[in-house]
CSV table of C-alpha atoms in Angstrom, one decimal:
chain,number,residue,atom,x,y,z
A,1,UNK,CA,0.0,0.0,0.0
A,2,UNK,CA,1.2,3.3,-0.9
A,3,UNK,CA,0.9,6.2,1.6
A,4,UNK,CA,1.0,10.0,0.3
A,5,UNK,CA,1.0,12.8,2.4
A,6,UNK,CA,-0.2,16.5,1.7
A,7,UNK,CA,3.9,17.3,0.7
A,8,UNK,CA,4.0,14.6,-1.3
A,9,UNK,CA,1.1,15.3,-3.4
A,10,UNK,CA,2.6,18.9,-3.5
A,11,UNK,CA,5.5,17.7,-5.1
A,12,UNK,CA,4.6,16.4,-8.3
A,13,UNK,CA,0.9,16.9,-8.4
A,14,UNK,CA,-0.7,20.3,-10.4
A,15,UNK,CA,-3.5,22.4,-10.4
A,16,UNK,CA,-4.1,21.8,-14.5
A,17,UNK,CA,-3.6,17.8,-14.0
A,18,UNK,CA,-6.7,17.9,-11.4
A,19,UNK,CA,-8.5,20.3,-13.4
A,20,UNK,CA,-8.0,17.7,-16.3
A,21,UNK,CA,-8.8,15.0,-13.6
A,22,UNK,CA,-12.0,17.1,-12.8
A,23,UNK,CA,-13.3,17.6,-16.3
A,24,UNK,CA,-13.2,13.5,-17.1
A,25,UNK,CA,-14.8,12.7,-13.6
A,26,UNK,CA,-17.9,14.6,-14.0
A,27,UNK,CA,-18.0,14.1,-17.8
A,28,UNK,CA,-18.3,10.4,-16.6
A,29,UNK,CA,-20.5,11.0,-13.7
A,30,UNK,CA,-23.4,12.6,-16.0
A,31,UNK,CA,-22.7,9.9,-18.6
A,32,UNK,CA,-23.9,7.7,-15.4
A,33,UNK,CA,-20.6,5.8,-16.1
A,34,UNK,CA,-20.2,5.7,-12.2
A,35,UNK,CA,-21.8,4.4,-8.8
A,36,UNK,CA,-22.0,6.9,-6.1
A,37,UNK,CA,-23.9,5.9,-3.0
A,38,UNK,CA,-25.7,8.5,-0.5
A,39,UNK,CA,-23.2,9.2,2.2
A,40,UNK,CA,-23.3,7.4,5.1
A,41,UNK,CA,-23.2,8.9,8.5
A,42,UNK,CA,-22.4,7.8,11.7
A,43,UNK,CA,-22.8,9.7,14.9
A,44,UNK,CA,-20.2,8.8,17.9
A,45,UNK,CA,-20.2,10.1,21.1
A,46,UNK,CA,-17.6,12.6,20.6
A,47,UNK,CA,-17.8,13.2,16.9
A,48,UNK,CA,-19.3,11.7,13.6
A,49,UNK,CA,-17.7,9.8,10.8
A,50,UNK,CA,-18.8,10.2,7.4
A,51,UNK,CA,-18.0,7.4,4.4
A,52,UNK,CA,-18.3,8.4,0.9
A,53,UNK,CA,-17.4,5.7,-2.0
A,54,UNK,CA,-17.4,5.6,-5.8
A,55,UNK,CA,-17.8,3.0,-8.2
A,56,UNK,CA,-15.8,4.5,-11.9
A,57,UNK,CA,-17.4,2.0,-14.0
A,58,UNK,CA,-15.7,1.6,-17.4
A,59,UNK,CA,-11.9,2.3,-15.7
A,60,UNK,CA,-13.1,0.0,-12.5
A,61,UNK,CA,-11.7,2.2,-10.2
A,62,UNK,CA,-13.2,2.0,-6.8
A,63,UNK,CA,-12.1,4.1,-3.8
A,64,UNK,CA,-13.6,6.3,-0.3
A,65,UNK,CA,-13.0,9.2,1.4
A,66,UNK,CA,-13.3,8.9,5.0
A,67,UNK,CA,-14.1,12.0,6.9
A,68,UNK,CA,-14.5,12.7,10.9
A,69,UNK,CA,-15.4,15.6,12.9
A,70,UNK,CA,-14.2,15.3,15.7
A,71,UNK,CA,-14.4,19.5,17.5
A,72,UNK,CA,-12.3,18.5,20.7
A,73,UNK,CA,-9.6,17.3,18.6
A,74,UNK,CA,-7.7,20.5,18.4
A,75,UNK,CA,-7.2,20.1,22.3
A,76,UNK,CA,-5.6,16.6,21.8
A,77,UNK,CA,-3.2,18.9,18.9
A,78,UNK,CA,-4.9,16.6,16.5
A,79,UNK,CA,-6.8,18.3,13.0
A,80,UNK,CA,-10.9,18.8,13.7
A,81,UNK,CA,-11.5,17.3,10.4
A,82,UNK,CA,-9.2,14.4,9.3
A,83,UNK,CA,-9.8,12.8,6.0
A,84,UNK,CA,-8.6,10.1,4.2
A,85,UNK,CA,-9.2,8.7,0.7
A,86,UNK,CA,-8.7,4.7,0.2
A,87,UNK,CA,-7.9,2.9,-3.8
A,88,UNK,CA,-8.5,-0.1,-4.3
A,89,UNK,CA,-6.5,-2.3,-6.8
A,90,UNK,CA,-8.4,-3.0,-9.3
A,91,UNK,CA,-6.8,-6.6,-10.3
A,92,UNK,CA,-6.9,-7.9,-6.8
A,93,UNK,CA,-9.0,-6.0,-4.5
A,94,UNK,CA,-6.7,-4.9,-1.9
A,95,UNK,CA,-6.2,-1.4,-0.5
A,96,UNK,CA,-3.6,0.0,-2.8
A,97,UNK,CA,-3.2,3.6,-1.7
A,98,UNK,CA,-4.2,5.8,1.3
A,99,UNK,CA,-3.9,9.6,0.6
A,100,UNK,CA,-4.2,12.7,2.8
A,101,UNK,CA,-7.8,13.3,2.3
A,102,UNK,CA,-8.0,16.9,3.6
A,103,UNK,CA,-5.4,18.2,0.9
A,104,UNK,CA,-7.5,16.1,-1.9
A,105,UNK,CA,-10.4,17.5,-0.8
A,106,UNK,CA,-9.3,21.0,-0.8
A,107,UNK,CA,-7.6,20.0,-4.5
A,108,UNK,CA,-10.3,18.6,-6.4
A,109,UNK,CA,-12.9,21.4,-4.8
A,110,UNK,CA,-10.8,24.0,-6.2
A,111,UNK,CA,-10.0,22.3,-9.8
A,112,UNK,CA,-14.1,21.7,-10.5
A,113,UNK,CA,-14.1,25.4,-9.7
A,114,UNK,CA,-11.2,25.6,-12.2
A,115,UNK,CA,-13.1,23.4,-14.7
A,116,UNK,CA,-16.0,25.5,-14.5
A,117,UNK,CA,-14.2,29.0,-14.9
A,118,UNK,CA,-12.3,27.8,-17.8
A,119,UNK,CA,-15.5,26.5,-19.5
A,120,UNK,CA,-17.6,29.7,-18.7
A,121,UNK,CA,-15.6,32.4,-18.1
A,122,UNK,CA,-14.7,34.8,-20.9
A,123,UNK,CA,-11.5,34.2,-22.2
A,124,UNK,CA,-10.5,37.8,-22.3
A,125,UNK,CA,-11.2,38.2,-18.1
A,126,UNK,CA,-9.1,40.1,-16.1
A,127,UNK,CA,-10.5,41.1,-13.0
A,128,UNK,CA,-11.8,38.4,-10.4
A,129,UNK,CA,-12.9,38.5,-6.8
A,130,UNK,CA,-12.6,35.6,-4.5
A,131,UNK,CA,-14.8,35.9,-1.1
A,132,UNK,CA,-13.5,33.9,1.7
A,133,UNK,CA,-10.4,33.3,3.4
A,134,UNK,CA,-10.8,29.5,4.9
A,135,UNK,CA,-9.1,26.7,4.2
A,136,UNK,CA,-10.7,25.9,1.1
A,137,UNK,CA,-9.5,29.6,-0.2
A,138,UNK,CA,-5.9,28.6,-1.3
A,139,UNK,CA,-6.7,26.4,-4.1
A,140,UNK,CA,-9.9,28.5,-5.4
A,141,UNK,CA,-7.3,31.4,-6.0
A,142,UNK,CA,-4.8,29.0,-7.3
A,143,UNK,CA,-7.2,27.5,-10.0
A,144,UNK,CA,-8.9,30.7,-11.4
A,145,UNK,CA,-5.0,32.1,-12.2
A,146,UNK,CA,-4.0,28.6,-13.3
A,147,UNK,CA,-7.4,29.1,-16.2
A,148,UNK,CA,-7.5,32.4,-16.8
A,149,UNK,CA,-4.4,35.7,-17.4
A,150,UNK,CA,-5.9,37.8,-14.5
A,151,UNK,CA,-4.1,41.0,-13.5
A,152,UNK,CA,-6.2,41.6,-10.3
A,153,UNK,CA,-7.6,39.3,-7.6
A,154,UNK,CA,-9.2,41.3,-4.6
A,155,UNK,CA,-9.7,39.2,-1.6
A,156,UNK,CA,-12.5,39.4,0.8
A,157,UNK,CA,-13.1,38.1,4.1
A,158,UNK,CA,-15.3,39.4,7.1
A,159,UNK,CA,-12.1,39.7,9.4
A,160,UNK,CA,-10.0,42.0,7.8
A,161,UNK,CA,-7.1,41.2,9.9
A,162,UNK,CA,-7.3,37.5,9.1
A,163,UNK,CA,-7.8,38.5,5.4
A,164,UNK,CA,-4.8,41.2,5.1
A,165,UNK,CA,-2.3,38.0,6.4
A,166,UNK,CA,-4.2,35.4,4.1
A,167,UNK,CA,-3.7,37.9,0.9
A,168,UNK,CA,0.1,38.4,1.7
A,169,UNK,CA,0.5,34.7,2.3
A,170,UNK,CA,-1.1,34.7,-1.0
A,171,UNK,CA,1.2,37.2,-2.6
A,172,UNK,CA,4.3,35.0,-1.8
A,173,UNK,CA,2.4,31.7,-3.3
A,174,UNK,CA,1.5,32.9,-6.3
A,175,UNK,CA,3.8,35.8,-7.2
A,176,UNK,CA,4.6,33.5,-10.3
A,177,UNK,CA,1.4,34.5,-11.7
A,178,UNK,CA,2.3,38.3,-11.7
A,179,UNK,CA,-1.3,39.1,-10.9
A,180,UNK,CA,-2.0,41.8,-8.4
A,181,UNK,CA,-3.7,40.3,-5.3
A,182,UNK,CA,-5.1,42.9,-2.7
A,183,UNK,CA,-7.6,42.8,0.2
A,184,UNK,CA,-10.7,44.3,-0.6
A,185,UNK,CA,-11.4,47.7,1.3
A,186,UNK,CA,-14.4,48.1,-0.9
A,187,UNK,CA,-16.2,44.7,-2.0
A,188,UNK,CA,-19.3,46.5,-4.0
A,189,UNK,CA,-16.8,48.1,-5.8
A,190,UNK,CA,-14.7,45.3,-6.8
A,191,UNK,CA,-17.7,43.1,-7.4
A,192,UNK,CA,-19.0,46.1,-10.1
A,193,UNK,CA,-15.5,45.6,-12.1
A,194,UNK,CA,-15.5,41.7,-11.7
A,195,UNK,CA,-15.0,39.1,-14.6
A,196,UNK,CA,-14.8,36.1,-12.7
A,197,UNK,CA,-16.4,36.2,-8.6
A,198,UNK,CA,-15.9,33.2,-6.6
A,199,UNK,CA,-17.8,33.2,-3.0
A,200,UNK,CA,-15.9,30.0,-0.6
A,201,UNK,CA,-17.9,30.6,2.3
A,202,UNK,CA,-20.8,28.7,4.7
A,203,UNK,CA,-22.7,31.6,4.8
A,204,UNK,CA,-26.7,31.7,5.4
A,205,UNK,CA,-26.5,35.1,4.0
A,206,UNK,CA,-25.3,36.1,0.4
A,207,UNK,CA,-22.0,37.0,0.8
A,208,UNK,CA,-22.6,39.7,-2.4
A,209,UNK,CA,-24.6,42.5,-3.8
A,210,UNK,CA,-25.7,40.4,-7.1
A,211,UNK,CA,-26.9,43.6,-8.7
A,212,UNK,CA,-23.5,44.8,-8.8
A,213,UNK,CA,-22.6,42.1,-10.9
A,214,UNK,CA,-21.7,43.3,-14.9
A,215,UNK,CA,-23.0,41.5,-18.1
A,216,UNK,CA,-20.1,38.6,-19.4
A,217,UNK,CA,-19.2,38.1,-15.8
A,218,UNK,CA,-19.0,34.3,-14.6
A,219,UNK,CA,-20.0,33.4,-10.8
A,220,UNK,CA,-19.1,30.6,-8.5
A,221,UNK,CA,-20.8,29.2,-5.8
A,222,UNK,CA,-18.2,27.1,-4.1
A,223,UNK,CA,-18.6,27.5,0.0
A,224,UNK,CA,-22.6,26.4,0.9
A,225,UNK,CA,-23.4,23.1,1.3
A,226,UNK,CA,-26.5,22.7,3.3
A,227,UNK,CA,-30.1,23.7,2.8
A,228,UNK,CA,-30.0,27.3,5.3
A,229,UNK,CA,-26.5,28.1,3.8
A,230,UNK,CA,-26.8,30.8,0.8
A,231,UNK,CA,-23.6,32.9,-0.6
A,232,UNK,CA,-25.3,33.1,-4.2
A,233,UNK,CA,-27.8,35.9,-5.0
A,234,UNK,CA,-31.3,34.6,-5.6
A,235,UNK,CA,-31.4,37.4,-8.4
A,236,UNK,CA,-27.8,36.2,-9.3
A,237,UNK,CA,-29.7,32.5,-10.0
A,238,UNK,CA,-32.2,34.2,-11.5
A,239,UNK,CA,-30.8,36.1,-14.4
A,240,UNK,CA,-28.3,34.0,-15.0
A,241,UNK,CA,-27.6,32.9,-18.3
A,242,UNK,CA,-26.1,29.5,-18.0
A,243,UNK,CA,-26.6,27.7,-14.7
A,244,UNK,CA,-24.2,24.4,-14.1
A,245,UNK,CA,-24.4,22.1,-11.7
A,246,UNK,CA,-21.0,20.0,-10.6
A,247,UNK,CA,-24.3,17.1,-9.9
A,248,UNK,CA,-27.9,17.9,-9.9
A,249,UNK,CA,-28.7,14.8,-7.5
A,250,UNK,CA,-26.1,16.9,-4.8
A,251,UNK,CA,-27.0,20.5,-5.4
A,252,UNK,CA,-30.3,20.2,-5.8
A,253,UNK,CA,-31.1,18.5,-2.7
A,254,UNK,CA,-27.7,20.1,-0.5
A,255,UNK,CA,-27.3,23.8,-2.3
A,256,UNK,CA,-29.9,26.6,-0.6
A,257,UNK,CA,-28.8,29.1,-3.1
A,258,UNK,CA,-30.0,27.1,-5.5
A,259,UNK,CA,-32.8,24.9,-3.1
A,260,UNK,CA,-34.4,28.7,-2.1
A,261,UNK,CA,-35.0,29.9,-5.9
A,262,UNK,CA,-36.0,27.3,-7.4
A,263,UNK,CA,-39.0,27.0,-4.5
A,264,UNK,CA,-39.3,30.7,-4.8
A,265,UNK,CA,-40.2,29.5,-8.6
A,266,UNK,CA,-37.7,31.6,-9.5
A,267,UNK,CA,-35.9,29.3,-12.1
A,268,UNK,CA,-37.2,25.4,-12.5
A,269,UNK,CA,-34.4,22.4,-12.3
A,270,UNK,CA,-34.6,22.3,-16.0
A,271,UNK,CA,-32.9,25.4,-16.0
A,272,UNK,CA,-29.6,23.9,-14.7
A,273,UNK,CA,-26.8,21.6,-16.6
A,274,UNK,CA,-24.1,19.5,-15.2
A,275,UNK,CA,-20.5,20.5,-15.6
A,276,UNK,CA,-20.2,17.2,-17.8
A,277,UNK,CA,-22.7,18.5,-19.8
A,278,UNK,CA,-20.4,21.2,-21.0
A,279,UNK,CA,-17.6,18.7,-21.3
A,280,UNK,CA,-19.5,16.4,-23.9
A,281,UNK,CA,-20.5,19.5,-25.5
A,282,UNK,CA,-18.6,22.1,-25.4
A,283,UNK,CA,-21.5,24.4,-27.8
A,284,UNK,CA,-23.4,24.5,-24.5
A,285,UNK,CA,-20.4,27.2,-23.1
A,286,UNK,CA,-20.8,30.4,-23.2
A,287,UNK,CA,-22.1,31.6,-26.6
A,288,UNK,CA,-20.9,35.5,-26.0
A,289,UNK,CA,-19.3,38.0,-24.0
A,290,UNK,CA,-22.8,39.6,-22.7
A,291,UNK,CA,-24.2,36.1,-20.8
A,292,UNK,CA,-23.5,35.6,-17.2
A,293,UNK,CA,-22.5,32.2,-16.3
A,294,UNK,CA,-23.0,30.6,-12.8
A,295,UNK,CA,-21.5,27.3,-11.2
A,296,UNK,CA,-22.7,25.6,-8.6
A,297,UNK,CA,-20.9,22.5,-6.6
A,298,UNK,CA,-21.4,20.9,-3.3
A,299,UNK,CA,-18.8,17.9,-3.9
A,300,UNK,CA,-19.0,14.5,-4.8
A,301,UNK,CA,-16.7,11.5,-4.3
A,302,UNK,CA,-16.6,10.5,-8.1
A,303,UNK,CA,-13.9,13.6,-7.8
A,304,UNK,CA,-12.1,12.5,-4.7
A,305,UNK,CA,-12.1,9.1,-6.1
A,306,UNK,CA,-11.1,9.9,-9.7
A,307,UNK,CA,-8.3,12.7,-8.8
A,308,UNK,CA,-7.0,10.0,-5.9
A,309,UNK,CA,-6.5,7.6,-8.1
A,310,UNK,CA,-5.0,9.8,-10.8
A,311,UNK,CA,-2.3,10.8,-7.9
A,312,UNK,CA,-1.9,7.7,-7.3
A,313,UNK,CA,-1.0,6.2,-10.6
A,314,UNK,CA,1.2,9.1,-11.2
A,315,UNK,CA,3.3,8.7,-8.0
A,316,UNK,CA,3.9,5.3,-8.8
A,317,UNK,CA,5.7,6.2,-11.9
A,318,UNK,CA,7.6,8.8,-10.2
A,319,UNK,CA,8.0,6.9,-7.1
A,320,UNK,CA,6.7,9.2,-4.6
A,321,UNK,CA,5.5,7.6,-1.3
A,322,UNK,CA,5.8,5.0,1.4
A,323,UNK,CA,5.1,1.6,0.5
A,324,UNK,CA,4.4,-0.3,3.4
């Protein structure tokens, strides 16, 4: 069994492979070239665990992501949330890989996010606002650079403290890019000038003044994942010209800025397409620079499962591990 840590993925491991990884997950996914099981959840007496497989059909590649939260963990100078994601050989049935499921999580959320910009977002975008300075933050700002040649990022975050050190942290990552990065002292204002806006928050509150929002720009919804959480603009939803899904059976049932509007008869579910949608036919993309284009994902494990075993197969070759 191979074991790769966070670092070790870092090594060898990019943003535009689990884009690519991304793209071929959910273009399989809608095909309904894969098996993915409701979640199952189990409650313990000082945490909960939470077990999410995939089935990749035609490539037989089967796999989990284990995840616990566990609050007192911090106390113990453990992580709150650790995660791992399981491979599974497919010639003989044995564990082949454990991988740190935190840093895949937080990879493949920000390369469907990537996937999305790159098949929505006008090609000519410059300007881009990302809301949120957690820990899924990183690689949502890593992944609209990686797709698009933006010259300024502003960076919102309630706590403008916590935000000023997260965008200079940011600035030292990604000076590579030669994009400006700055901390937002006026969000409306950057919002107005926006090409590309990406809101990473749990919010139950929009996180954005959706009639700010110019013709040609391209939202994503990345951050809320539960039924009273809601970063996206109902008018945002509205008006929208193209609305994709990463999965309809996820959003739909997960995704309050989506779940509210479409009660509020707003927009209907046959107003929404899956990313893999776009993937299998790429005329379904933006058709000119006036539409706005919204993305919505809540996660699935055909990503975890698909990008694991992608790292996996590639750190074989380059022998990058612990085999034990």
């Amino acid at each position: 069994m191979l074991i790769l840590t966070a670092k070790d993925i870092e090594k060898f491991y990019t943003m535009p492979e689990a884009i690519a990884a991304d793209k071929q997950a959910l273009k399989i996914y809608t095909q309904g070239k894969s098996d993915v099981p409701l979640r199952i959840n189990f409650d313990m007496q000082k945490g909960q665990c939470l077990f999410m497989p995939a089935h990749i059909k035609g490539k037989d590649i089967v796999g989990i992501k284990i995840v616990s939260v566990f609050p007192d963990n911090p106390k113990l100078g453990k992580p709150s949330v650790p995660a791992q994601v399981m491979m599974i050989d497919p010639q003989t049935g044995e564990v082949c890989a454990m991988l740190d499921g935190t840093f895949v999580t937080q990879l493949r959320t920000g390369a469907v996010q990537g996937a999305a910009t790159d098949l929505l977002a006008r090609k000519d975008s410059k300007r881009a606002v990302l809301i949120g300075t957690g820990g899924q933050a990183t690689s949502q700002l890593e992944a609209m650079l990686t797709v698009r040649p933006l010259t300024d990022v502003a960076i919102f975050g309630l706590d403008a403290n916590k935000g000023k050190q997260f965008t200079e942290l940011m600035k030292k990552r990604f000076e590579h890019f030669s994009a400006n990065l700055y901390f937002s002292e006026n969000l409306d204002e950057d919002i107005y000038q926006a090409d590309i806006i990406t809101s990473v928050t749990t919010s139950k509150e929009v996180t954005f003044n959706g009639d700010l929002v110019k013709p040609g720009a391209h939202i994503n919804g990345v951050g809320a994942y539960m039924p009273d959480m809601h970063e996206i603009p109902s008018n945002i939803v509205e008006k929208a010209d193209i609305r994709v899904l990463d999965t309809k059976d996820g959003v739909f049932v997960e995704a309050g800025d989506i779940i509210d509007p479409i009660e509020q008869k707003l927009v209907s579910k046959d107003d929404f397409l899956e990313l893999g949608d776009l993937v299998l036919n790429p005329q379904l993309c933006r058709q000119n620079e006036q539409q706005i284009t919204l993305f919505k994902t809540v996660g699935t494990a055909v990503l975890d499962v698909y990008v694991g075993y992608d790292i996996y197969l590639k750190a074989k070759e380059k022998g990058i591990g612990l085999n034990i």
